[in-house]
Amino acid sequence: MFHIFCPHCGEYREEEEFHAKGEAHIARPLDPDACSDEEWGEFLYFRKNPRGIHHELWVHAAGCRKFFNITRNTQTYEILEVYKLGETPSVVAE
Amino acid sequence: MQHYSGFGLLKHSLTHHENWQRVWRNPTPKKKYDVIIVGGGGHGLATAYYLAKEFGVTNVAVIEKGFLGGGNTARNTTIVRSNYLWDEAAHLYEHAMQLWEGLSQELNYNVMFSQRGCMNLGHTLQDMRDIERRVNANRLNGIDGEVLDAKQVQEIVPVLDCSEHARYPVMGASWQPRAGVARHDAVAWGYARGADAHGVDLIQQTEVEDLIVEDGTVVGVKTARYGEIRADRVGCVVAGNSSVLANMAGFKLPLESHPLQALVSEPIKPILDTVVMSNHVHGYASQSDKGDLVIGAGIDGYNGYGQRGSFPTIEHTIQAIVEMFPVFSRVRMNRQWGGIVDTCPDACPIISETPVKNLFFNCGWGTGGFKATPGSGHVFAASLAKGEMHELAKPFSMFRFHNGALVDEHGAAGVAH
Amino acid sequence: MSQKNRLQDGGRIDRSKPLTFTFNDESYQGYAGDTLASALIANGVDVIGRSFKYSRPRGFVAAGAEEPNAVVQLGATEATQIPNVRATQQSLYQGLVAASTNGWPSVETDLMGLVGKIGGKMMPPGFYYKTFMFPQSMWPTYESYIRKAAGLGRASKEKDVDIYDKMNQHTDVLVVGAGPAGLMAALSAAQGGARVIIADEQSEFGGSLLSSKETIDGKPAMEWVAQVVAELNEFDDVLMLPNSQVNGYHDHNFLTIQQHCTDQFADRAPNGAVAQRLHRVRAKWVVLATGAHERPLVFGNNDVPGCMQASAVSTYINRFGVVPGNELVLMTSNDGAYQTAIDWHDAGRHVVAIVDARKNPQGSLIDAARERGISIMVGSGLIEVQGSKRVTGVSVAPLNESGDKVTGAVAKLKADTVASSGGWSPVIHLSCHTGARPVWDDEVIGFLPGPTVQKQLTAGAINGAFTTQAALSQGIQAAADALASLGLEVTDLSLPKTEEVIQDKAMALFHIPHNKPTSKAPKQFVDYQNDVTAAGIELACREGFESIEHVKRYTAMGFGTDQGKLGNINGMAIAAKALQKSIPETGTTIFRPNYTPVTFGAIAGRDCGELFDPKRFTAMHAWHVEQGAKFEDVGQWKRPWYFPKGNETMQEALNRECLATRESVGILDASTLGKIDIQGKDAREFLGRVYTNAWAKLAVGKCRYGLMCGEDGMVFDDGVTSCLGENHFLMTTTTGGAAHVLEWLELYHQTEWPEMEVYFTSVTDHWSTMTISGPNSRKLLEKLTDDDVSKDYFAYMDWKQMTVAGVPARVFRISFTGELSFEINVQANYGMHVWKALFESGEEFNLTPYGTETMHILRAEKGFIIAGQDTDGSVHPFDLGMPWAVAMKKPFSFIGKRGMQREDCVRADRKQLVGLKTVDPTVVLPEGAQGVFDPNAPIPMPMVGHVTSSYWSACLGRSIAMGFVKGGHDKMGEKVFYPLVDGRVVEAEICQPIFLDPKGERQHV
């Protein structure tokens, strides 16, 4: 079970308080109507799903209800950093 | 191929079992194949077997990074059923079911396919509406299915708590008598043995490091152990690692790899004859021929390649099992483990051409791939042999995620299994 | 039977506290401090069980968690049955009842043993894959016989009477194992100021010292243990957990400990006491001081009762005062096991011989054995045991230098006990749980913990440091490392001293060769519980199962309840030799949780039954119960389903409720609908983005219905949202969808549109909601309020703040029934008051309570959808025939707009929601029935859509239904057929899904 530092609460909390929400930094296209079906499908469904460094969105569902990002290794499950929405990750895959 | 039978066992016992033949060769790969299958799990091996046996393509290699059948084939809870809701999925899984029936004889390898029935419990009015809907669809698709009321459920599974006092009382169930379980390892080994006998090279302990793509066409794979191996067509059947391979070829898939956990109890005397699943209470169980209760959990919500998940998932699963079967409270959990399941947004697989020519993917089976093994292998083999997708595979193109023609089986897929 | 194997003195048992217990219906006596195993051995019980495949008699091999054979059924009553308890880990208590798990008619005389003897030859590994295939139809019969042999113990037939609970722990250092390394680590860490938990699976702390004659600082080792325990007791921040197995090591240093509270002392927990407790521990550092398991050697008939681990023999003698026989032969490949022969001799029994595979071993223990006159046969191997229910003798033969060949004549010795030692395997199980791969070490002759990302330290025998001195020193070091990382001060820790023992090099021996080839030799067991033999492993390798995982799976090695603690390394060594590889080359084997089996009840804790999932009740729940309502589970809520009166059937009750509502007035408790308070200057714009319809012009005091879609364009929720103020809205959601909708809104606000000023608050539980519906609803409301509720002042789709039954209320003139309708919302704690007031005033109108089922019928008569019943995540608003609820021209591309315009979503032949009227009006279609256009088509029949909602409408005097039909919106008046399970085919006409008052006049009055 993960031990997650909520950047909004400023504390470590148990994984049970959080929900993983998938890959981070997937922005909604600014002009959806201009997207082709393919582009819209890519936005909706297609994911990097890497083995290794993964930037992902989590929500402190049973806590402050805030969303934030985690950089985590999907193989070792190490959390490498936690950062707020709008911030850039400092740990990136090679 | 050496024929297996009870008589053979008797004969070999006289020579102290010293003369059994190898089940498969351990070949060094050739420079080039007609078809390379990446991934030596059940689906990959079944693909290779049918390619060679049904479609006459014998110049085939299966390249496996670990040992045959060592991924999700070795880690699933062995449930086989075909009671899917939508026509596309129902036809595919029923195709598999029909191949399961007779698979032991086909392979001359006892995969111990045991049709002890599978029950999906309903605990709410909406559950029961969904059960009616699915069973009706199944029957019109030629798939066996019945709707049971709580009393009938209790008769089939006496140890299930069907009382009114349960938090979510059992209202009824769907019941597929032809469903059941099979011996997972034997499926991989049986297909491997059959494929090998038809000339397929099974290359173990060989990780594919790259897919070689020239001018938008795949021409082979690069391995750490044997360098480049060329092929006219490449089929990737690597479950949880599909996105990693797709990335090598330069495209993304609509997949997320999640940990899926399972557990077994210590072996106890037979007490549960069928597979019992509950989406609502969220757990499922069957009992193996050795006596273990084989129990499945849901997926963990995060992406993970670690073949392990988080403990609360196990806790919730055990809570569900004890809630459903209070008499299991003093039974003890022996072992837990995890697989990496490649989940698709519509809970259906991808059996598909890709943006790269001659490169095909069979993936996205999520939590329920084992049951489809023979059907998946068969339609994928047909597609690889002809270079165009089999009729049953066509609805499962990866490009359905562009045009929106999803086959949403979340209801039928239900609890991870 | 007397305790014939019990020594007069010695051991850690209390001879003044005799305990009576029952095994296989016979009564025995043991002492406090015994395990069930030591007590049975004391009483001379040799056969404890039968083997799984060959039904061979089996006895005790070990004294701890690694025991493969002594697995028993425990429990004095039906409700307290526990299957598969390891007798070596169960403390003896007064009145304990145990039984063997296999054997018929008894474990002593098991007829299956005959089958095993005769059929055993035909049962090599994997035999079942090779047979039982012909004829195909016979497999269920074959399997039913296979299943008869399944299982060890049995589950109880009754509900568990015990209580289990959980405790969450946070600690600086968790020390696993309270042997010399663990105790030293715990004490040092505590002295350095750390919070410490130390857990050990045994009933007493001490680990290997419990059965050792060593000294520490010149005193008997257990005196040192007592002193350390006393010191640890002085620290407030030290938690000591005996009888507690650390079973799982999960990510981020989360570990689970199963503490046996009362089940080690009693059949049933005293009233109210907790039988077991699961500690869920988050540790900053973990010190694994888990010790090592001795490997028995593999030789012919090594499973005959009387063959034991050397260290187990010493444990029974030194800790329990029990000598498990009279005539001992010790087979060893190392010095350490000589101690067992010395212990045996010193207990006054006869050591027949020590057989050492090494040519010329030298060391202090060997000298000690020689001094006692014990005969030592060097360069030899014990190749075979004689006996069936007890060892009667052994065969010994000279071996070559590498120990893989018999080189001379076989000598026979008489003996009743064989102790063997092939060295020690570090207990690395926990270190593997988070994915670390163990590393083979040729010096240790075993696997050591592999590199890990966890905050994990190791000390003692787990590192291959097998002496007590090394364990103590590594314990201190581990604590020092942890303290340094925690920023705590390391005090000057003093290292206790032990006697020095000079030991010779051990030989890497696993499998003692026989003078016959392995395939023809008597069975040489590797994994006792699963009857895996050396010959079986060699066969697996010959057949091409070359990875250790294949070998394990093909032979079932390591899949027992002992998880291969004794056998795995031996099996890997045998496989490696057969494949002419090194042990690490055949692959490592990864251990999974649990280290030892854990009771389901303990993992479930209290979260079953009443506490499985919280129940949510509305403020009027007690009233509903009083009225005899039947309830429906919707999400976690208990909602009234219908209110039967007297002997009414469900349908009669529904008919009455429907008619009363349509004719006069009915009332629904709608409190469970999700309510989200939305405020902020951008609230309106936000609504426009998440709903499919337009919100820009909704005036204060007005309500509007909205559909919510995902980015794929598919409907997932709906509800009415009201404008409370220019920047203030109240959104309602479906009962089951409330939490998801709130998270959805937050997701979009926080990730996509953080610049918008808008705030969401769940207010579901703040309000009680009661809907009065029907032509007399206004008259009823008028009786309870002085406010103006007239048609002109309070129009349809308006809301008003008013006073109802003396309390402030928000009243919404919205209708889900198509009738004149008022939804009264009051603060939740006024709910019951207002509800009762309505009934007092409503008597004259025959105010009738109705539940969810009548609500469903009334809305279906009007064709209103229920999200989740008439939608399934694959339909968009146009499929539902609700284009009026989609504002495609809104300036912002609302969520769902792009998705519902994808190629597949605009097909003309999509399944579309329509009304359905059965040709025979008395027939009610089953919900879930599948429609076809051609009822005579062959199977598989092309299906065109299913029935989503279907009811008997008492108001219309006929059945009504809604459902999906392919291209249905263009097929009004056409027929669709429903072949049912019972063989009937119901014909229905496609119609608009509005069956009553299509112009909507009733709700506007």
PDB file of C-alpha atoms in Angstrom, chain B residues 3-6 9-10 13 16-18 20-24 26 67-68 74-75 86-87 91 101-102 104-105 108-110 112-114 116 124-126 129 132-133 136-137 139-142 167-169 183-186 189 204-205 263 265-273 281 287-291 295 307-308 311-312 315 318-320 322-323 326-337 402-405 408, chain C residues 52 79-85 101-102 121-122 124 127-134 136 139 143 147 150-153 156-158 160 162 164 166 250-251 256 280 433-434 519-520 530 539 542-547 549-550 553-554 559-561 563 592-594 597-601 603-604 607-609 612-615 632-633 635-636 638 641 868-869 872 902-904 911 927-930 939-941 943 946 981:
ATOM      1  CA  HIS B   3       0.935 -39.866 -27.746  1.00  0.00           C
ATOM      2  CA  TYR B   4      -0.248 -39.541 -24.164  1.00  0.00           C
ATOM      3  CA  SER B   5      -2.709 -41.988 -22.628  1.00  0.00           C
ATOM      4  CA  GLY B   6      -3.317 -44.032 -19.530  1.00  0.00           C
ATOM      5  CA  LEU B   9       1.627 -44.118 -18.333  1.00  0.00           C
ATOM      6  CA  LEU B  10       1.417 -47.795 -17.509  1.00  0.00           C
ATOM      7  CA  SER B  13       5.990 -46.935 -15.346  1.00  0.00           C
ATOM      8  CA  HIS B  16      10.603 -45.977 -14.347  1.00  0.00           C
ATOM      9  CA  HIS B  17       9.509 -43.100 -16.561  1.00  0.00           C
ATOM     10  CA  GLU B  18      12.999 -42.780 -17.980  1.00  0.00           C
ATOM     11  CA  TRP B  20       9.404 -39.928 -21.876  1.00  0.00           C
ATOM     12  CA  GLN B  21      10.180 -37.649 -24.793  1.00  0.00           C
ATOM     13  CA  ARG B  22      10.762 -33.952 -24.404  1.00  0.00           C
ATOM     14  CA  VAL B  23       7.547 -31.943 -24.575  1.00  0.00           C
ATOM     15  CA  TRP B  24       9.188 -29.402 -26.865  1.00  0.00           C
ATOM     16  CA  ASN B  26      14.846 -25.906 -27.225  1.00  0.00           C
ATOM     17  CA  PHE B  67       9.415 -19.071 -19.602  1.00  0.00           C
ATOM     18  CA  LEU B  68       6.396 -20.313 -21.570  1.00  0.00           C
ATOM     19  CA  ALA B  74       0.281 -18.594 -14.845  1.00  0.00           C
ATOM     20  CA  ARG B  75      -1.422 -16.032 -12.673  1.00  0.00           C
ATOM     21  CA  TRP B  86     -22.793  -7.799 -26.904  1.00  0.00           C
ATOM     22  CA  ASP B  87     -22.932  -9.919 -30.035  1.00  0.00           C
ATOM     23  CA  HIS B  91     -19.438 -14.630 -30.629  1.00  0.00           C
ATOM     24  CA  GLU B 101     -14.861 -28.333 -25.429  1.00  0.00           C
ATOM     25  CA  GLY B 102     -12.595 -30.963 -26.900  1.00  0.00           C
ATOM     26  CA  SER B 104      -7.791 -31.883 -24.283  1.00  0.00           C
ATOM     27  CA  GLN B 105      -8.397 -34.343 -27.126  1.00  0.00           C
ATOM     28  CA  ASN B 108      -3.697 -34.812 -26.549  1.00  0.00           C
ATOM     29  CA  TYR B 109      -2.976 -32.972 -23.324  1.00  0.00           C
ATOM     30  CA  ASN B 110      -5.455 -32.894 -20.486  1.00  0.00           C
ATOM     31  CA  MET B 112      -8.651 -30.352 -17.178  1.00  0.00           C
ATOM     32  CA  PHE B 113     -11.430 -28.189 -18.582  1.00  0.00           C
ATOM     33  CA  SER B 114     -14.102 -28.706 -16.020  1.00  0.00           C
ATOM     34  CA  ARG B 116     -18.841 -27.011 -13.372  1.00  0.00           C
ATOM     35  CA  THR B 124     -29.996  -5.288  -6.608  1.00  0.00           C
ATOM     36  CA  LEU B 125     -32.951  -4.799  -8.903  1.00  0.00           C
ATOM     37  CA  GLN B 126     -30.648  -3.279 -11.507  1.00  0.00           C
ATOM     38  CA  ARG B 129     -32.351  -6.385 -14.931  1.00  0.00           C
ATOM     39  CA  GLU B 132     -32.064 -10.805 -17.593  1.00  0.00           C
ATOM     40  CA  ARG B 133     -30.733  -8.686 -20.402  1.00  0.00           C
ATOM     41  CA  ASN B 136     -31.663 -13.238 -23.020  1.00  0.00           C
ATOM     42  CA  ALA B 137     -28.926 -12.007 -25.331  1.00  0.00           C
ATOM     43  CA  ARG B 139     -29.723 -17.465 -25.493  1.00  0.00           C
ATOM     44  CA  LEU B 140     -30.536 -15.732 -28.752  1.00  0.00           C
ATOM     45  CA  ASN B 141     -26.835 -15.944 -29.572  1.00  0.00           C
ATOM     46  CA  GLY B 142     -26.902 -19.686 -28.954  1.00  0.00           C
ATOM     47  CA  ARG B 167     -25.906  -6.483   3.660  1.00  0.00           C
ATOM     48  CA  TYR B 168     -26.743  -7.034   0.001  1.00  0.00           C
ATOM     49  CA  PRO B 169     -29.008 -10.090  -0.058  1.00  0.00           C
ATOM     50  CA  ARG B 183      -5.804 -25.960 -15.541  1.00  0.00           C
ATOM     51  CA  HIS B 184      -4.010 -22.815 -16.674  1.00  0.00           C
ATOM     52  CA  ASP B 185      -0.441 -24.133 -16.976  1.00  0.00           C
ATOM     53  CA  ALA B 186      -1.622 -27.145 -18.932  1.00  0.00           C
ATOM     54  CA  TRP B 189       2.023 -26.441 -22.191  1.00  0.00           C
ATOM     55  CA  GLN B 204      12.431 -18.921 -24.361  1.00  0.00           C
ATOM     56  CA  GLN B 205      14.449 -16.579 -22.146  1.00  0.00           C
ATOM     57  CA  LEU B 263      -5.175 -15.417  -3.895  1.00  0.00           C
ATOM     58  CA  SER B 265      -6.645 -20.467   0.500  1.00  0.00           C
ATOM     59  CA  GLU B 266      -5.023 -23.522   1.936  1.00  0.00           C
ATOM     60  CA  PRO B 267      -6.485 -26.681   0.413  1.00  0.00           C
ATOM     61  CA  ILE B 268      -9.689 -27.749   2.121  1.00  0.00           C
ATOM     62  CA  LYS B 269     -12.092 -30.592   1.487  1.00  0.00           C
ATOM     63  CA  PRO B 270     -14.420 -29.908  -1.460  1.00  0.00           C
ATOM     64  CA  ILE B 271     -17.106 -27.458  -0.457  1.00  0.00           C
ATOM     65  CA  LEU B 272     -17.703 -25.287  -3.531  1.00  0.00           C
ATOM     66  CA  ASP B 273     -18.530 -27.006  -6.797  1.00  0.00           C
ATOM     67  CA  VAL B 281     -20.223  -7.457  -3.358  1.00  0.00           C
ATOM     68  CA  GLN B 287     -12.403 -24.414  -5.651  1.00  0.00           C
ATOM     69  CA  SER B 288      -9.632 -26.202  -7.472  1.00  0.00           C
ATOM     70  CA  ASP B 289      -9.271 -29.953  -7.796  1.00  0.00           C
ATOM     71  CA  LYS B 290      -6.546 -29.732  -5.158  1.00  0.00           C
ATOM     72  CA  GLY B 291      -8.929 -28.107  -2.711  1.00  0.00           C
ATOM     73  CA  ILE B 295     -10.284 -16.126  -5.196  1.00  0.00           C
ATOM     74  CA  GLN B 307       3.042  -7.993 -10.618  1.00  0.00           C
ATOM     75  CA  ARG B 308       1.758  -6.967  -7.250  1.00  0.00           C
ATOM     76  CA  PHE B 311      -3.099  -4.823   0.448  1.00  0.00           C
ATOM     77  CA  PRO B 312      -6.472  -3.035   0.811  1.00  0.00           C
ATOM     78  CA  GLU B 315      -8.716  -6.964   2.342  1.00  0.00           C
ATOM     79  CA  ILE B 318     -11.602 -11.265   1.581  1.00  0.00           C
ATOM     80  CA  GLN B 319     -14.330  -9.162   3.172  1.00  0.00           C
ATOM     81  CA  ALA B 320     -16.519  -9.859   0.159  1.00  0.00           C
ATOM     82  CA  VAL B 322     -16.500 -13.841   4.013  1.00  0.00           C
ATOM     83  CA  GLU B 323     -19.637 -11.769   3.473  1.00  0.00           C
ATOM     84  CA  PRO B 326     -19.472 -16.788   6.260  1.00  0.00           C
ATOM     85  CA  VAL B 327     -18.251 -20.363   6.828  1.00  0.00           C
ATOM     86  CA  PHE B 328     -14.958 -19.487   5.152  1.00  0.00           C
ATOM     87  CA  SER B 329     -14.048 -17.110   7.961  1.00  0.00           C
ATOM     88  CA  ARG B 330     -11.736 -19.623   9.650  1.00  0.00           C
ATOM     89  CA  VAL B 331     -10.181 -20.856   6.425  1.00  0.00           C
ATOM     90  CA  ARG B 332      -6.754 -19.398   5.880  1.00  0.00           C
ATOM     91  CA  MET B 333      -5.220 -17.572   2.980  1.00  0.00           C
ATOM     92  CA  ASN B 334      -2.135 -19.300   1.722  1.00  0.00           C
ATOM     93  CA  ARG B 335      -0.709 -17.140  -1.013  1.00  0.00           C
ATOM     94  CA  GLN B 336      -1.474 -14.003  -2.979  1.00  0.00           C
ATOM     95  CA  TRP B 337       0.053 -12.717  -6.178  1.00  0.00           C
ATOM     96  CA  HIS B 402     -11.207   6.557 -33.222  1.00  0.00           C
ATOM     97  CA  ASN B 403     -14.658   6.098 -34.724  1.00  0.00           C
ATOM     98  CA  GLY B 404     -16.388   5.321 -31.446  1.00  0.00           C
ATOM     99  CA  ALA B 405     -17.606   1.795 -32.240  1.00  0.00           C
ATOM    100  CA  ASP B 408     -18.827  -1.892 -23.868  1.00  0.00           C
TER     101      ASP B 408
ATOM    102  CA  PHE C  52      -1.423 -36.060  -0.453  1.00  0.00           C
ATOM    103  CA  ALA C  79     -18.164 -23.399  14.987  1.00  0.00           C
ATOM    104  CA  THR C  80     -14.514 -23.339  16.024  1.00  0.00           C
ATOM    105  CA  GLN C  81     -13.099 -25.684  13.411  1.00  0.00           C
ATOM    106  CA  ILE C  82      -9.839 -24.485  11.890  1.00  0.00           C
ATOM    107  CA  PRO C  83      -8.407 -26.405   8.962  1.00  0.00           C
ATOM    108  CA  ASN C  84      -4.713 -26.993   8.381  1.00  0.00           C
ATOM    109  CA  VAL C  85      -3.166 -25.784  11.616  1.00  0.00           C
ATOM    110  CA  THR C 101      -6.837 -34.378   8.018  1.00  0.00           C
ATOM    111  CA  ASN C 102      -6.514 -37.491   5.877  1.00  0.00           C
ATOM    112  CA  LYS C 121       4.215 -45.827 -10.083  1.00  0.00           C
ATOM    113  CA  MET C 122       1.708 -44.543 -12.582  1.00  0.00           C
ATOM    114  CA  PRO C 124       4.727 -39.310 -11.973  1.00  0.00           C
ATOM    115  CA  PHE C 127       0.408 -37.687 -14.959  1.00  0.00           C
ATOM    116  CA  TYR C 128      -3.029 -36.086 -15.027  1.00  0.00           C
ATOM    117  CA  TYR C 129      -2.066 -34.073 -18.094  1.00  0.00           C
ATOM    118  CA  LYS C 130      -1.320 -37.310 -19.896  1.00  0.00           C
ATOM    119  CA  THR C 131      -4.461 -39.256 -19.160  1.00  0.00           C
ATOM    120  CA  PHE C 132      -8.159 -39.072 -18.276  1.00  0.00           C
ATOM    121  CA  MET C 133      -8.812 -37.764 -21.788  1.00  0.00           C
ATOM    122  CA  PHE C 134     -10.650 -40.705 -23.328  1.00  0.00           C
ATOM    123  CA  GLN C 136     -14.113 -37.035 -23.515  1.00  0.00           C
ATOM    124  CA  TRP C 139     -13.789 -36.451 -17.660  1.00  0.00           C
ATOM    125  CA  GLU C 143     -12.557 -35.524 -11.998  1.00  0.00           C
ATOM    126  CA  ARG C 147     -11.729 -34.189  -6.213  1.00  0.00           C
ATOM    127  CA  ALA C 150      -8.619 -32.986  -2.563  1.00  0.00           C
ATOM    128  CA  GLY C 151      -7.929 -30.852   0.434  1.00  0.00           C
ATOM    129  CA  LEU C 152      -6.334 -31.229   3.821  1.00  0.00           C
ATOM    130  CA  GLY C 153      -8.660 -30.018   6.567  1.00  0.00           C
ATOM    131  CA  SER C 156     -16.556 -25.270   9.474  1.00  0.00           C
ATOM    132  CA  LYS C 157     -20.224 -25.734   8.656  1.00  0.00           C
ATOM    133  CA  GLU C 158     -21.228 -22.929  10.996  1.00  0.00           C
ATOM    134  CA  ASP C 160     -17.567 -18.091  12.890  1.00  0.00           C
ATOM    135  CA  ASP C 162     -14.789 -15.377  16.975  1.00  0.00           C
ATOM    136  CA  TYR C 164     -11.063 -10.323  14.735  1.00  0.00           C
ATOM    137  CA  LYS C 166      -7.221  -4.576  13.172  1.00  0.00           C
ATOM    138  CA  HIS C 250       4.178  -4.512   0.894  1.00  0.00           C
ATOM    139  CA  ASP C 251       5.251  -1.373  -0.923  1.00  0.00           C
ATOM    140  CA  THR C 256       0.987  -6.901   8.023  1.00  0.00           C
ATOM    141  CA  ARG C 280      -1.209  -2.890   9.607  1.00  0.00           C
ATOM    142  CA  HIS C 433       7.374  -9.707  -1.346  1.00  0.00           C
ATOM    143  CA  THR C 434       7.920  -6.352  -3.025  1.00  0.00           C
ATOM    144  CA  SER C 519      14.336 -43.077 -11.034  1.00  0.00           C
ATOM    145  CA  LYS C 520      14.628 -46.590  -9.597  1.00  0.00           C
ATOM    146  CA  ASN C 530       2.891 -32.367  -2.350  1.00  0.00           C
ATOM    147  CA  LEU C 539      11.723 -36.382 -14.968  1.00  0.00           C
ATOM    148  CA  ARG C 542      14.098 -34.610 -18.924  1.00  0.00           C
ATOM    149  CA  GLU C 543      10.736 -33.720 -20.406  1.00  0.00           C
ATOM    150  CA  GLY C 544      11.902 -30.199 -21.136  1.00  0.00           C
ATOM    151  CA  PHE C 545      10.622 -28.233 -18.168  1.00  0.00           C
ATOM    152  CA  GLU C 546      13.853 -26.347 -17.795  1.00  0.00           C
ATOM    153  CA  SER C 547      12.990 -23.197 -15.937  1.00  0.00           C
ATOM    154  CA  GLU C 549       9.199 -22.102 -12.445  1.00  0.00           C
ATOM    155  CA  HIS C 550       8.239 -24.814 -14.929  1.00  0.00           C
ATOM    156  CA  ARG C 553       4.515 -25.889 -11.620  1.00  0.00           C
ATOM    157  CA  TYR C 554       4.865 -29.263 -13.293  1.00  0.00           C
ATOM    158  CA  PHE C 559       2.717 -25.038  -3.723  1.00  0.00           C
ATOM    159  CA  GLY C 560       1.781 -26.521  -0.364  1.00  0.00           C
ATOM    160  CA  THR C 561       0.827 -24.678   2.768  1.00  0.00           C
ATOM    161  CA  GLN C 563       5.224 -22.904   0.479  1.00  0.00           C
ATOM    162  CA  ARG C 592       4.748 -14.302  -2.231  1.00  0.00           C
ATOM    163  CA  PRO C 593       2.780 -13.218   0.763  1.00  0.00           C
ATOM    164  CA  ASN C 594       1.818 -14.778   3.112  1.00  0.00           C
ATOM    165  CA  PRO C 597      -1.288 -18.736   6.142  1.00  0.00           C
ATOM    166  CA  VAL C 598      -3.560 -16.045   7.568  1.00  0.00           C
ATOM    167  CA  THR C 599      -7.138 -16.543   8.717  1.00  0.00           C
ATOM    168  CA  PHE C 600      -9.645 -14.961   6.336  1.00  0.00           C
ATOM    169  CA  GLY C 601     -11.525 -13.595   9.324  1.00  0.00           C
ATOM    170  CA  ILE C 603      -8.015 -10.103   7.057  1.00  0.00           C
ATOM    171  CA  ALA C 604     -11.694  -9.214   6.886  1.00  0.00           C
ATOM    172  CA  ASP C 607     -15.862  -5.275   7.965  1.00  0.00           C
ATOM    173  CA  CYS C 608     -18.400  -8.012   7.365  1.00  0.00           C
ATOM    174  CA  GLY C 609     -22.079  -8.357   8.052  1.00  0.00           C
ATOM    175  CA  PHE C 612     -19.550  -4.689   5.310  1.00  0.00           C
ATOM    176  CA  ASP C 613     -20.744  -1.475   3.742  1.00  0.00           C
ATOM    177  CA  PRO C 614     -22.368   1.395   5.632  1.00  0.00           C
ATOM    178  CA  LYS C 615     -26.101   1.702   5.246  1.00  0.00           C
ATOM    179  CA  GLU C 632     -34.498  -1.471  -2.139  1.00  0.00           C
ATOM    180  CA  ASP C 633     -30.701  -1.077  -2.044  1.00  0.00           C
ATOM    181  CA  GLY C 635     -26.017   2.598  -3.762  1.00  0.00           C
ATOM    182  CA  GLN C 636     -25.543   2.466  -0.015  1.00  0.00           C
ATOM    183  CA  LYS C 638     -31.987   1.878   1.835  1.00  0.00           C
ATOM    184  CA  TRP C 641     -39.415   0.147  -2.631  1.00  0.00           C
ATOM    185  CA  GLY C 868     -28.502   3.728 -15.195  1.00  0.00           C
ATOM    186  CA  GLN C 869     -31.656   1.815 -16.106  1.00  0.00           C
ATOM    187  CA  ASP C 872     -25.857   1.947 -19.863  1.00  0.00           C
ATOM    188  CA  ARG C 902     -17.964  10.574 -33.955  1.00  0.00           C
ATOM    189  CA  GLU C 903     -18.553   8.413 -37.012  1.00  0.00           C
ATOM    190  CA  ASP C 904     -20.124   5.525 -35.146  1.00  0.00           C
ATOM    191  CA  LYS C 911     -30.169   1.512 -31.043  1.00  0.00           C
ATOM    192  CA  GLU C 927     -37.111  -6.026 -18.434  1.00  0.00           C
ATOM    193  CA  GLY C 928     -34.040  -7.281 -20.220  1.00  0.00           C
ATOM    194  CA  ALA C 929     -35.971  -9.063 -22.961  1.00  0.00           C
ATOM    195  CA  GLN C 930     -34.136  -8.861 -26.291  1.00  0.00           C
ATOM    196  CA  ILE C 939     -29.946 -18.823 -33.803  1.00  0.00           C
ATOM    197  CA  PRO C 940     -27.846 -16.705 -33.509  1.00  0.00           C
ATOM    198  CA  MET C 941     -30.717 -14.299 -34.023  1.00  0.00           C
ATOM    199  CA  MET C 943     -31.001  -8.708 -31.945  1.00  0.00           C
ATOM    200  CA  HIS C 946     -33.516  -4.728 -25.234  1.00  0.00           C
ATOM    201  CA  VAL C 981     -36.801 -17.754 -21.991  1.00  0.00           C
TER     202      VAL C 981
END
